[in-house]
mmCIF file of C-alpha atoms in Angstrom:
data_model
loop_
_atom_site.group_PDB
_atom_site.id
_atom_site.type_symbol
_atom_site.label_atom_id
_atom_site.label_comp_id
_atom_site.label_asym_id
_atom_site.label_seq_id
_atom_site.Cartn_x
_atom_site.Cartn_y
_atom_site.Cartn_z
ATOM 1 C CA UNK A 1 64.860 179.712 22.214
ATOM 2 C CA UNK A 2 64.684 183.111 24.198
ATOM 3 C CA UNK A 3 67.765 185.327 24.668
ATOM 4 C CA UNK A 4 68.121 187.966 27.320
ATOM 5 C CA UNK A 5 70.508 191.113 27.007
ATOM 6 C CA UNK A 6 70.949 193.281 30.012
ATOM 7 C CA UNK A 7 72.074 196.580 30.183
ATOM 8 C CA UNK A 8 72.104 199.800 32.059
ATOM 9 C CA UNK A 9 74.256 198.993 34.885
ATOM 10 C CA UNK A 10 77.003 201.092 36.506
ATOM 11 C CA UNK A 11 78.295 202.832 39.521
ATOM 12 C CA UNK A 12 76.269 205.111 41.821
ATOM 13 C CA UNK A 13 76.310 206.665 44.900
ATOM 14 C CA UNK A 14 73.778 205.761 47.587
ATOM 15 C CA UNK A 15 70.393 207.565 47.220
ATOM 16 C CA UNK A 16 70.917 207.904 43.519
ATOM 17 C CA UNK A 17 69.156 205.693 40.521
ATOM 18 C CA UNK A 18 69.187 203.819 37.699
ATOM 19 C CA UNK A 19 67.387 201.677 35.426
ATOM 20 C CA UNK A 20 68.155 198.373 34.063
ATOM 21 C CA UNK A 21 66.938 196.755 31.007
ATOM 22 C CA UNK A 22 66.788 193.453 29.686
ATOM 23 C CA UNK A 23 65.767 193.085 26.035
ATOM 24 C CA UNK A 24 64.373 189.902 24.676
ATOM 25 C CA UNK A 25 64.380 188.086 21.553
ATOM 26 C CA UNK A 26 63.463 184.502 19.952
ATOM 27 C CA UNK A 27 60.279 183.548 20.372
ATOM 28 C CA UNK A 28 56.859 185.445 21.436
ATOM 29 C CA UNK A 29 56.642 186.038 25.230
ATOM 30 C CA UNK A 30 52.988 185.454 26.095
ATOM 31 C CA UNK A 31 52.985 183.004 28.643
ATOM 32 C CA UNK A 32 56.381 183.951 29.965
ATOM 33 C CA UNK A 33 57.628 185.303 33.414
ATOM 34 C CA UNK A 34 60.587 187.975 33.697
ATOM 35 C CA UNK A 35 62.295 187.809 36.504
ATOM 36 C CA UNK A 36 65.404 189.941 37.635
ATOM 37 C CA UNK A 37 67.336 188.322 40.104
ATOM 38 C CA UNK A 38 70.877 189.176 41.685
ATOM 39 C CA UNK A 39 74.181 188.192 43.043
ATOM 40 C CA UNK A 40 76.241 189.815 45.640
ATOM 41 C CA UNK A 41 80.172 188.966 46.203
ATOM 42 C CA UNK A 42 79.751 185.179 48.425
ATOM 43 C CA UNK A 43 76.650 185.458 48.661
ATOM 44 C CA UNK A 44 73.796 183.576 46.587
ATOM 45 C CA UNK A 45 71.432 184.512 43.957
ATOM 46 C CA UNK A 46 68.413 186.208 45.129
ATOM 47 C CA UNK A 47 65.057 187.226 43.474
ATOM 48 C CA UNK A 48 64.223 190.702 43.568
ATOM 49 C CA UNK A 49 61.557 191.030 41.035
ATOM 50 C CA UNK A 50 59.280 189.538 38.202
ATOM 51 C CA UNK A 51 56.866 190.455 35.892
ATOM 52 C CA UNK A 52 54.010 188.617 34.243
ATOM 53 C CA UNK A 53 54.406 189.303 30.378
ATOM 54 C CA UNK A 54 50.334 188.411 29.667
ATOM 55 C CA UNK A 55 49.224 190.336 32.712
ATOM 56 C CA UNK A 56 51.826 192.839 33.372
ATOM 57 C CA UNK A 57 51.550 191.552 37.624
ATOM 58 C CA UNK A 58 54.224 192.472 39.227
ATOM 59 C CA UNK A 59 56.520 190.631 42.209
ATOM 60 C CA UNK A 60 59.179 192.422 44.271
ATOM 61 C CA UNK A 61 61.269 191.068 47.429
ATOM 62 C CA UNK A 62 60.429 192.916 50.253
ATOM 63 C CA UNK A 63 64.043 194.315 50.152
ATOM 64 C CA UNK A 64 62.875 196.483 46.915
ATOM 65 C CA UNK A 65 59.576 197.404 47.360
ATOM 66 C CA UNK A 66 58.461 200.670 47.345
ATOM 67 C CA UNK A 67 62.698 201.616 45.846
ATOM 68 C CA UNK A 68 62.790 199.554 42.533
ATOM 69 C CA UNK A 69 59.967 198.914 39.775
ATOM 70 C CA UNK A 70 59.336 196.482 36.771
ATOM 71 C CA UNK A 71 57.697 198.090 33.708
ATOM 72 C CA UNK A 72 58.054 196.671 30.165
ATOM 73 C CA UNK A 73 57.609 197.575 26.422
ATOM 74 C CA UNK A 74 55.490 195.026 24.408
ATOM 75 C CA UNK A 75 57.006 196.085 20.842
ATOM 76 C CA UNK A 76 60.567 195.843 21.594
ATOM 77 C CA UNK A 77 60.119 193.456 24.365
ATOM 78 C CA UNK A 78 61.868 194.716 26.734
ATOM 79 C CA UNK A 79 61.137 194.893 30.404
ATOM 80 C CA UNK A 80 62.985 198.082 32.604
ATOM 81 C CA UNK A 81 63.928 197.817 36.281
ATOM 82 C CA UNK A 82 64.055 201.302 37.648
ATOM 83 C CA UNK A 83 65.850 201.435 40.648
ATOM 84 C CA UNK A 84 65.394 204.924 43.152
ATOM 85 C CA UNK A 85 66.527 205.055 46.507
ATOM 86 C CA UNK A 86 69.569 202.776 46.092
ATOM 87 C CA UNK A 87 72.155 201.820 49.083
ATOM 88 C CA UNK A 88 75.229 199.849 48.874
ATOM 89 C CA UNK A 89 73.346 196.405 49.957
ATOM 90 C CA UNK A 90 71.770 196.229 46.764
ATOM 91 C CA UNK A 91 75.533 196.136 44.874
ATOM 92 C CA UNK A 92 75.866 193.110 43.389
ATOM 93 C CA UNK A 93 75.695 191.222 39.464
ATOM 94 C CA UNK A 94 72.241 191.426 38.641
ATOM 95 C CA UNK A 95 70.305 189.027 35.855
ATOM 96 C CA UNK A 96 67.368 189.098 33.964
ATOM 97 C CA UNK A 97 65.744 185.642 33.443
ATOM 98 C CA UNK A 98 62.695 184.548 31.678
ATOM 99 C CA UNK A 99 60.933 180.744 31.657
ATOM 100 C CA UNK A 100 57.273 179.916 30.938
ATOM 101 C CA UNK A 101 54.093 178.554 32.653
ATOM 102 C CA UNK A 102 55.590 179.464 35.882
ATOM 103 C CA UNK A 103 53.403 178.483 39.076
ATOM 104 C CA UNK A 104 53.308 181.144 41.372
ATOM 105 C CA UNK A 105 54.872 179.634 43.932
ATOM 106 C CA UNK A 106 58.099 179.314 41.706
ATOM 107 C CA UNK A 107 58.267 182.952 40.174
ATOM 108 C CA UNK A 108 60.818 183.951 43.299
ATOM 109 C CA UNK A 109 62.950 180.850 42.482
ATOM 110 C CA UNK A 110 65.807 181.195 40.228
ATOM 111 C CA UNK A 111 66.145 177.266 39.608
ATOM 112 C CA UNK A 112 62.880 177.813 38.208
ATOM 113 C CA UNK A 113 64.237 179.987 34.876
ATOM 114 C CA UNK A 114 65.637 178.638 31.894
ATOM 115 C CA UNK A 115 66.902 181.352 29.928
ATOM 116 C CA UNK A 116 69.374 184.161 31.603
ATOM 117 C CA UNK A 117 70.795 187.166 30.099
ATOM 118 C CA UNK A 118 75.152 187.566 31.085
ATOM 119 C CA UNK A 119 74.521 189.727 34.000
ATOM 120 C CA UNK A 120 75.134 193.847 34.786
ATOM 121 C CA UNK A 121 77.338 194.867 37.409
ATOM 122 C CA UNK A 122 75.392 197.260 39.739
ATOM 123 C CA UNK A 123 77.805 199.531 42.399
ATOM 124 C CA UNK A 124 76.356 201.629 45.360
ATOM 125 C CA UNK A 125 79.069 203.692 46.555
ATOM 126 C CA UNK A 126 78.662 205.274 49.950
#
């Protein structure tokens, strides 16, 4: 069993940062994907990026890239989302999720993960 704790979430206003974190614990993480994922207000869950624990490769949405990025820390396993450059689209409930052996193909699919942490509400003020 893996469980996921998220935190670092909060209100900001547009153009400002912050940096989420999920922290990890149960078993050891080697062939596991991270993947942060989100969920505005009506709207659906949406990938926004992943990391590849073994290989530290990266994935971002196209929405995020070049504004938010994945680093992690193998001895507390814990992987950081650092988000610069925020606006008020990317407000929403955002979730770290981790699952195993993941094809590439399936690393931008939530349905895909197994194990999800509760969730941090992000807020972009204007």
């Amino acid at each position: 069993q893996v469980q996921l704790v998220e935190s670092g979430g909060g209100l900001v206003q547009a153009g400002g940062s912050l940096r989420l974190s999920c922290a990890a614990s149960g078993r050891t993480f080697n062939n596991f994907v991270v993947g942060w994922f989100r969920q505005a207000t009506g709207k659906e869950r949406e990938f926004v990026a992943a990391i590849k624990w073994s290989s530290s490769h990266t994935y971002y949405a196209d929405s995020v890239k070049g504004r938010f990025t994945l680093s992690k820390d193998n001895a507390k396993k814990t992987v950081f989302l650092q988000m610069d450059s925020l606006k008020p689209e990317d407000t929403a409930v955002y979730y770290c999720a981790a699952d195993q052996n993941l094809i590439q193909s399936s690393i931008r699919q939530f349905i895909h993960y197994d194990y999800w942490g509760q969730g941090t509400q992000v807020t972009v003020s204007t």
